[in-house]
Amino acid sequence: MTGALVDSFGRIASDLRVSLTDRCNLRCTYCMPPEGVPWLPSPDILTDAEVARLVGVAVTRLGIREIRFTGGEPLLRPGLVAIVEATAALVPRPTISLTTNAIGLDRMAGALRQAGLDRVNVSLDTLDEDRFAALTHRRRFADTLAGLHGAAAAGLTPVKLNTVLIRGVNDDEAVPLLRFALAHGYELRFIEQMPLDAQHTWDRTTMVTADEILAALRADFTLLPDPVDRAGAPAETWLVDGYRDLAGRPARVGVIGSVTRPFCGDCDRTRLTADGQVRNCLFAREESDLRGPLRGGADDAGLAQRWQAAMWPKKPGHGIDDPTFLQPPRPMSAIGG
Ligand code: SF4
């Protein structure tokens, strides 16, 4: 082991988010315009072997214990199953999860489970088919639901749902979405909309805050404190009184209050983009290149040292509330959740 991914505030990254592609088969309004965005040049995209090598360096040399594959939409990556397989073969074996819109997951869930995928986070912002089409500019609601249920059937559990509420669009669905999740044994987490859209049109007034979400839920549910320590996890969670999940444990609901309840002080995340850049924060404006040194013949120790050097100057927090805050040039679709 070379050493930990520590920053100047003493935070240690043990959770690696890997974006496998910036491409997506949806056009969510809070992420990209209907016409999409210019994709990353294909020659810049890490090959499957390069992804597996960098993930290997992170796990065997830098103390990474959790891997989350993201996108764009990671199911669009042709080599996804092989990448998961290579990751599951690492020693020590990291936990492996996937953030996805679940389109096509019903067909792939079995192979991904077999390859070593542990669980999934599925993005679902509405239970209304027409509203889904308006929010994503695609009529794929049924495909997302089929993928979601397919994941549960394949044992990719706990199945977590990620929901972004937008004022005047789907903010009336907090309670119905929680009822849906509880009925299926899924763990729902609401995520405050963040200023990471490709259009740079994020507006704080349309963001539904954690407090508003909790107030809406408490009108219909009794939320109890969660005895499990949050550690560096993004979501604050509560037990939903009277409900159980698929494994018979007390059902939970979570809120990720990135903007109004930041959790940067305990951040344990580092990110690798599909074109081989290390981002020490979701909102970082600087990135550190690993693709060049890797293709230039750097050895694993050298790549590990570069990764460590990339994490040290990580800022104390996202700074969204600072008057000087500037949205990162790279959009969410090319960073991943
Ligand atoms: S905004 Fe940056 S520092 Fe804060 S929790 Fe997210 S990744 Fe960590």
Short mmCIF file of C-alpha atoms and ligand atoms in Angstrom, two decimals:
data_model
loop_
_atom_site.label_atom_id
_atom_site.label_comp_id
_atom_site.label_asym_id
_atom_site.label_seq_id
_atom_site.Cartn_x
_atom_site.Cartn_y
_atom_site.Cartn_z
CA MET A 1 0.00 0.00 0.00
CA THR A 2 1.47 3.38 -0.99
CA GLY A 3 -0.56 5.42 1.47
CA ALA A 4 -3.95 7.04 1.98
CA LEU A 5 -5.69 9.68 -0.12
CA VAL A 6 -5.59 12.37 2.52
CA ASP A 7 -6.21 16.09 2.16
CA SER A 8 -4.82 19.02 4.13
CA PHE A 9 -7.84 18.90 6.48
CA GLY A 10 -7.11 15.31 7.39
CA ARG A 11 -10.04 13.81 5.46
CA ILE A 12 -9.26 10.40 3.99
CA ALA A 13 -10.95 9.22 0.79
CA SER A 14 -12.08 5.59 0.88
CA ASP A 15 -14.95 5.88 -1.61
CA LEU A 16 -14.11 6.18 -5.33
CA ARG A 17 -16.69 7.32 -7.86
CA VAL A 18 -15.75 6.26 -11.40
CA SER A 19 -17.53 7.82 -14.37
CA LEU A 20 -17.42 5.25 -17.16
CA THR A 21 -18.97 7.48 -19.85
CA ASP A 22 -20.39 10.97 -20.23
CA ARG A 23 -23.08 9.71 -22.61
CA CYS A 24 -26.66 9.17 -21.54
CA ASN A 25 -29.94 7.98 -23.03
CA LEU A 26 -31.96 10.53 -21.08
CA ARG A 27 -31.92 14.34 -21.12
CA CYS A 28 -32.92 15.29 -17.57
CA THR A 29 -33.76 18.99 -17.44
CA TYR A 30 -31.59 19.62 -14.37
CA CYS A 31 -28.59 17.95 -16.02
CA MET A 32 -28.40 18.75 -19.73
CA PRO A 33 -30.34 20.45 -22.52
CA PRO A 34 -32.71 18.40 -24.75
CA GLU A 35 -30.19 18.47 -27.59
CA GLY A 36 -27.54 17.00 -25.31
CA VAL A 37 -23.96 18.26 -24.91
CA PRO A 38 -20.77 17.72 -26.93
CA TRP A 39 -19.48 14.33 -25.80
CA LEU A 40 -15.90 13.76 -24.66
CA PRO A 41 -13.61 12.76 -27.59
CA SER A 42 -13.52 8.95 -27.84
CA PRO A 43 -9.70 8.68 -27.93
CA ASP A 44 -9.66 10.42 -24.53
CA ILE A 45 -11.96 7.87 -22.93
CA LEU A 46 -10.09 5.35 -20.77
CA THR A 47 -10.14 1.82 -22.15
CA ASP A 48 -11.58 -1.00 -20.04
CA ALA A 49 -8.03 -2.13 -19.18
CA GLU A 50 -7.04 1.41 -18.18
CA VAL A 51 -10.12 1.78 -15.95
CA ALA A 52 -9.39 -1.59 -14.32
CA ARG A 53 -5.74 -0.61 -13.76
CA LEU A 54 -6.56 2.73 -12.12
CA VAL A 55 -9.27 1.16 -9.96
CA GLY A 56 -6.69 -1.48 -9.02
CA VAL A 57 -4.18 1.21 -8.01
CA ALA A 58 -6.84 2.92 -5.89
CA VAL A 59 -7.84 -0.28 -4.07
CA THR A 60 -4.47 -1.99 -3.64
CA ARG A 61 -2.31 1.07 -3.01
CA LEU A 62 -4.51 3.91 -1.78
CA GLY A 63 -7.00 2.41 0.69
CA ILE A 64 -10.14 2.72 -1.45
CA ARG A 65 -12.79 0.32 -0.08
CA GLU A 66 -15.92 1.40 -1.99
CA ILE A 67 -16.32 1.72 -5.75
CA ARG A 68 -19.34 3.41 -7.36
CA PHE A 69 -19.59 3.23 -11.14
CA THR A 70 -21.48 6.16 -12.64
CA GLY A 71 -21.77 8.04 -15.90
CA GLY A 72 -23.56 9.71 -17.81
CA GLU A 73 -25.29 6.35 -17.90
CA PRO A 74 -22.87 3.48 -17.04
CA LEU A 75 -25.12 0.81 -18.59
CA LEU A 76 -24.17 2.33 -21.96
CA ARG A 77 -20.54 1.27 -21.40
CA PRO A 78 -20.07 -1.92 -23.49
CA GLY A 79 -17.34 -3.29 -21.18
CA LEU A 80 -19.26 -2.67 -17.91
CA VAL A 81 -19.58 -6.34 -16.91
CA ALA A 82 -15.87 -7.02 -17.51
CA ILE A 83 -14.91 -3.89 -15.54
CA VAL A 84 -17.08 -5.00 -12.60
CA GLU A 85 -15.56 -8.49 -12.78
CA ALA A 86 -12.00 -7.11 -12.69
CA THR A 87 -12.93 -4.88 -9.74
CA ALA A 88 -14.50 -7.77 -7.80
CA ALA A 89 -11.27 -9.76 -8.25
CA LEU A 90 -9.23 -7.15 -6.40
CA VAL A 91 -7.77 -7.90 -2.97
CA PRO A 92 -9.03 -6.51 -0.64
CA ARG A 93 -12.40 -6.77 -2.43
CA PRO A 94 -14.17 -3.40 -2.45
CA THR A 95 -17.93 -3.03 -2.26
CA ILE A 96 -19.19 -2.29 -5.76
CA SER A 97 -22.27 -0.26 -6.61
CA LEU A 98 -23.74 1.45 -9.64
CA THR A 99 -25.68 4.72 -10.12
CA THR A 100 -28.03 4.28 -13.08
CA ASN A 101 -31.29 5.25 -14.72
CA ALA A 102 -31.92 1.49 -14.94
CA ILE A 103 -32.90 1.50 -18.62
CA GLY A 104 -31.92 -2.00 -19.79
CA LEU A 105 -30.96 -3.11 -16.27
CA ASP A 106 -33.66 -5.81 -16.34
CA ARG A 107 -31.62 -7.51 -19.08
CA MET A 108 -28.21 -6.90 -17.48
CA ALA A 109 -28.87 -7.33 -13.75
CA GLY A 110 -28.12 -11.06 -13.67
CA ALA A 111 -24.79 -10.75 -15.48
CA LEU A 112 -23.76 -7.77 -13.33
CA ARG A 113 -24.67 -9.62 -10.15
CA GLN A 114 -22.69 -12.62 -11.38
CA ALA A 115 -19.71 -10.36 -12.15
CA GLY A 116 -19.72 -9.06 -8.57
CA LEU A 117 -21.93 -5.97 -8.49
CA ASP A 118 -23.34 -5.62 -4.94
CA ARG A 119 -26.10 -3.03 -5.26
CA VAL A 120 -27.58 -0.17 -7.27
CA ASN A 121 -28.77 3.40 -6.90
CA VAL A 122 -31.54 4.10 -9.41
CA SER A 123 -32.53 7.64 -10.42
CA LEU A 124 -36.33 8.10 -10.36
CA ASP A 125 -37.87 11.56 -10.03
CA THR A 126 -41.54 10.82 -10.71
CA LEU A 127 -44.18 8.07 -10.83
CA ASP A 128 -46.05 9.80 -13.64
CA GLU A 129 -45.26 8.60 -17.17
CA ASP A 130 -45.94 11.93 -18.86
CA ARG A 131 -44.05 13.89 -16.22
CA PHE A 132 -41.14 11.45 -16.69
CA ALA A 133 -41.16 12.28 -20.40
CA ALA A 134 -41.25 16.01 -19.64
CA LEU A 135 -38.40 15.75 -17.13
CA THR A 136 -36.17 13.50 -19.29
CA HIS A 137 -37.27 14.26 -22.87
CA ARG A 138 -37.65 10.51 -23.39
CA ARG A 139 -40.61 8.10 -23.03
CA ARG A 140 -38.64 5.50 -21.04
CA PHE A 141 -40.61 5.39 -17.79
CA ALA A 142 -41.61 1.73 -18.22
CA ASP A 143 -38.01 0.78 -19.02
CA THR A 144 -36.73 2.45 -15.88
CA LEU A 145 -39.34 0.69 -13.73
CA ALA A 146 -38.55 -2.66 -15.38
CA GLY A 147 -34.85 -2.15 -14.69
CA LEU A 148 -35.50 -1.13 -11.10
CA HIS A 149 -37.57 -4.22 -10.33
CA GLY A 150 -35.11 -6.37 -12.30
CA ALA A 151 -32.30 -5.21 -10.02
CA ALA A 152 -34.24 -6.22 -6.93
CA ALA A 153 -35.13 -9.58 -8.45
CA ALA A 154 -31.44 -10.22 -9.22
CA GLY A 155 -30.47 -9.49 -5.61
CA LEU A 156 -28.69 -6.15 -6.22
CA THR A 157 -29.88 -4.98 -2.80
CA PRO A 158 -30.44 -2.78 -0.96
CA VAL A 159 -31.94 -1.04 -3.98
CA LYS A 160 -31.64 2.70 -3.38
CA LEU A 161 -33.69 5.32 -5.23
CA ASN A 162 -32.29 8.80 -5.93
CA THR A 163 -34.86 11.53 -6.42
CA VAL A 164 -34.36 15.21 -7.29
CA LEU A 165 -37.39 17.41 -6.56
CA ILE A 166 -37.89 20.66 -8.46
CA ARG A 167 -40.29 23.32 -7.23
CA GLY A 168 -43.46 23.43 -9.31
CA VAL A 169 -42.44 20.36 -11.31
CA ASN A 170 -42.47 17.22 -9.15
CA ASP A 171 -42.33 18.57 -5.59
CA ASP A 172 -45.85 17.19 -5.01
CA GLU A 173 -44.50 13.64 -5.29
CA ALA A 174 -42.38 13.37 -2.12
CA VAL A 175 -45.01 11.32 -0.27
CA PRO A 176 -46.14 9.16 -3.26
CA LEU A 177 -42.50 8.33 -4.06
CA LEU A 178 -41.84 7.29 -0.48
CA ARG A 179 -45.02 5.17 -0.48
CA PHE A 180 -43.79 3.52 -3.69
CA ALA A 181 -40.35 2.83 -2.24
CA LEU A 182 -41.76 1.42 0.99
CA ALA A 183 -44.20 -0.79 -0.92
CA HIS A 184 -41.25 -2.34 -2.82
CA GLY A 185 -38.72 -2.36 -0.01
CA TYR A 186 -36.45 0.21 -1.70
CA GLU A 187 -34.53 2.91 0.19
CA LEU A 188 -35.45 6.37 -1.12
CA ARG A 189 -33.10 9.34 -0.86
CA PHE A 190 -34.01 12.85 -1.91
CA ILE A 191 -31.12 14.89 -3.30
CA GLU A 192 -31.18 18.69 -3.29
CA GLN A 193 -30.71 19.97 -6.84
CA MET A 194 -27.10 21.11 -7.24
CA PRO A 195 -25.52 23.74 -9.51
CA LEU A 196 -23.92 21.22 -11.85
CA ASP A 197 -26.14 21.39 -14.92
CA ALA A 198 -24.54 21.78 -18.34
CA GLN A 199 -26.78 24.82 -19.05
CA HIS A 200 -25.57 26.68 -15.91
CA THR A 201 -29.17 27.73 -15.20
CA TRP A 202 -29.42 26.35 -11.66
CA ASP A 203 -31.63 28.58 -9.56
CA ARG A 204 -31.72 28.23 -5.78
CA THR A 205 -35.38 29.26 -5.72
CA THR A 206 -36.49 26.19 -7.67
CA MET A 207 -34.46 23.89 -5.43
CA VAL A 208 -36.58 22.06 -2.84
CA THR A 209 -34.67 22.12 0.43
CA ALA A 210 -34.06 19.28 2.85
CA ASP A 211 -36.24 21.02 5.43
CA GLU A 212 -39.12 21.29 2.96
CA ILE A 213 -38.80 17.63 1.98
CA LEU A 214 -38.80 16.50 5.60
CA ALA A 215 -41.81 18.67 6.40
CA ALA A 216 -43.71 17.11 3.51
CA LEU A 217 -42.83 13.58 4.61
CA ARG A 218 -43.65 14.20 8.26
CA ALA A 219 -47.20 15.13 7.25
CA ASP A 220 -47.80 11.45 6.37
CA PHE A 221 -45.05 9.47 8.14
CA THR A 222 -43.37 9.24 11.52
CA LEU A 223 -39.63 9.60 10.98
CA LEU A 224 -37.45 8.28 13.79
CA PRO A 225 -33.75 8.98 14.36
CA ASP A 226 -31.52 6.43 12.65
CA PRO A 227 -29.28 4.66 15.20
CA VAL A 228 -26.71 3.79 12.52
CA ASP A 229 -23.78 6.25 12.44
CA ARG A 230 -23.71 8.30 9.22
CA ALA A 231 -19.89 8.47 9.08
CA GLY A 232 -18.99 10.15 5.75
CA ALA A 233 -22.16 9.11 3.93
CA PRO A 234 -23.88 11.91 1.95
CA ALA A 235 -27.40 10.97 3.09
CA GLU A 236 -28.91 11.82 6.45
CA THR A 237 -31.31 8.95 7.14
CA TRP A 238 -34.39 8.33 9.25
CA LEU A 239 -36.32 5.18 10.09
CA VAL A 240 -39.86 5.22 8.75
CA ASP A 241 -41.94 4.04 11.67
CA GLY A 242 -43.93 0.87 10.96
CA TYR A 243 -42.16 -0.13 7.72
CA ARG A 244 -39.54 -2.75 6.80
CA ASP A 245 -37.19 -3.13 3.80
CA LEU A 246 -36.66 -6.20 1.57
CA ALA A 247 -34.36 -7.76 4.19
CA GLY A 248 -36.86 -7.20 7.00
CA ARG A 249 -34.83 -4.37 8.54
CA PRO A 250 -36.47 -1.08 9.59
CA ALA A 251 -37.17 0.93 6.43
CA ARG A 252 -35.16 4.10 5.93
CA VAL A 253 -35.55 7.33 4.01
CA GLY A 254 -32.70 9.68 3.32
CA VAL A 255 -32.09 13.28 2.38
CA ILE A 256 -28.87 14.51 0.74
CA GLY A 257 -28.88 18.20 1.59
CA SER A 258 -25.78 19.08 -0.43
CA VAL A 259 -26.64 22.77 -0.60
CA THR A 260 -28.46 23.60 2.64
CA ARG A 261 -26.93 20.92 4.88
CA PRO A 262 -23.42 20.40 3.47
CA PHE A 263 -21.44 17.40 4.76
CA CYS A 264 -18.05 18.30 3.36
CA GLY A 265 -16.33 18.09 6.74
CA ASP A 266 -16.58 14.29 6.67
CA CYS A 267 -16.18 13.85 2.92
CA ASP A 268 -14.53 10.51 2.04
CA ARG A 269 -14.91 10.70 -1.75
CA THR A 270 -12.56 10.96 -4.67
CA ARG A 271 -13.58 10.84 -8.34
CA LEU A 272 -12.16 9.56 -11.62
CA THR A 273 -13.68 10.85 -14.84
CA ALA A 274 -14.20 8.79 -17.99
CA ASP A 275 -11.27 10.64 -19.60
CA GLY A 276 -8.89 9.85 -16.73
CA GLN A 277 -8.98 13.03 -14.60
CA VAL A 278 -8.99 12.98 -10.80
CA ARG A 279 -11.50 15.35 -9.19
CA ASN A 280 -10.94 15.83 -5.46
CA CYS A 281 -14.45 17.28 -5.09
CA LEU A 282 -17.71 17.20 -7.02
CA PHE A 283 -17.41 20.99 -7.35
CA ALA A 284 -13.67 21.13 -8.04
CA ARG A 285 -12.63 23.58 -10.72
CA GLU A 286 -9.19 21.95 -11.09
CA GLU A 287 -8.52 18.37 -12.18
CA SER A 288 -5.41 16.20 -12.21
CA ASP A 289 -4.57 14.13 -15.27
CA LEU A 290 -3.81 10.43 -14.86
CA ARG A 291 -4.53 9.41 -18.46
CA GLY A 292 -1.40 11.11 -19.85
CA PRO A 293 1.05 9.60 -17.33
CA LEU A 294 -0.67 6.22 -17.60
CA ARG A 295 -0.39 6.16 -21.42
CA GLY A 296 3.11 7.62 -21.04
CA GLY A 297 4.34 4.55 -19.16
CA ALA A 298 4.05 5.61 -15.50
CA ASP A 299 4.17 2.71 -13.05
CA ASP A 300 1.52 2.07 -10.40
CA ALA A 301 3.54 3.74 -7.65
CA GLY A 302 3.85 6.87 -9.78
CA LEU A 303 0.12 6.93 -10.57
CA ALA A 304 -0.66 6.48 -6.87
CA GLN A 305 1.56 9.42 -5.93
CA ARG A 306 -0.11 11.64 -8.52
CA TRP A 307 -3.50 10.68 -7.09
CA GLN A 308 -2.35 11.54 -3.59
CA ALA A 309 -1.00 14.89 -4.82
CA ALA A 310 -4.38 15.59 -6.43
CA MET A 311 -6.27 15.10 -3.15
CA TRP A 312 -4.06 17.17 -0.83
CA PRO A 313 -5.31 20.64 -1.91
CA LYS A 314 -9.00 19.63 -1.67
CA LYS A 315 -11.00 22.64 -0.50
CA PRO A 316 -12.83 22.53 2.86
CA GLY A 317 -16.21 22.48 1.09
CA HIS A 318 -18.13 23.13 -2.12
CA GLY A 319 -18.43 26.87 -1.43
CA ILE A 320 -21.86 27.18 -3.06
CA ASP A 321 -22.84 29.80 -0.49
CA ASP A 322 -19.71 31.88 -1.14
CA PRO A 323 -20.34 35.00 -3.24
CA THR A 324 -17.25 33.94 -5.23
CA PHE A 325 -18.71 30.50 -6.06
CA LEU A 326 -18.27 29.49 -9.69
CA GLN A 327 -19.90 26.38 -11.11
CA PRO A 328 -17.29 23.89 -12.39
CA PRO A 329 -16.88 23.89 -16.18
CA ARG A 330 -17.38 20.13 -16.35
CA PRO A 331 -21.11 19.24 -16.15
CA MET A 332 -22.61 16.60 -13.86
CA SER A 333 -23.12 14.32 -16.88
CA ALA A 334 -19.33 14.07 -17.23
CA ILE A 335 -18.62 13.80 -13.47
CA GLY A 336 -21.18 11.30 -12.23
CA GLY A 337 -23.01 11.03 -8.86
S1 SF4 B 1 -19.13 18.90 -2.25
FE1 SF4 B 1 -17.06 18.12 -2.45
S2 SF4 B 1 -16.20 18.18 -0.39
FE2 SF4 B 1 -18.38 18.41 -0.22
S3 SF4 B 1 -19.16 16.37 0.14
FE3 SF4 B 1 -19.29 16.71 -2.07
S4 SF4 B 1 -17.36 15.98 -2.91
FE4 SF4 B 1 -17.11 16.17 -0.68
#
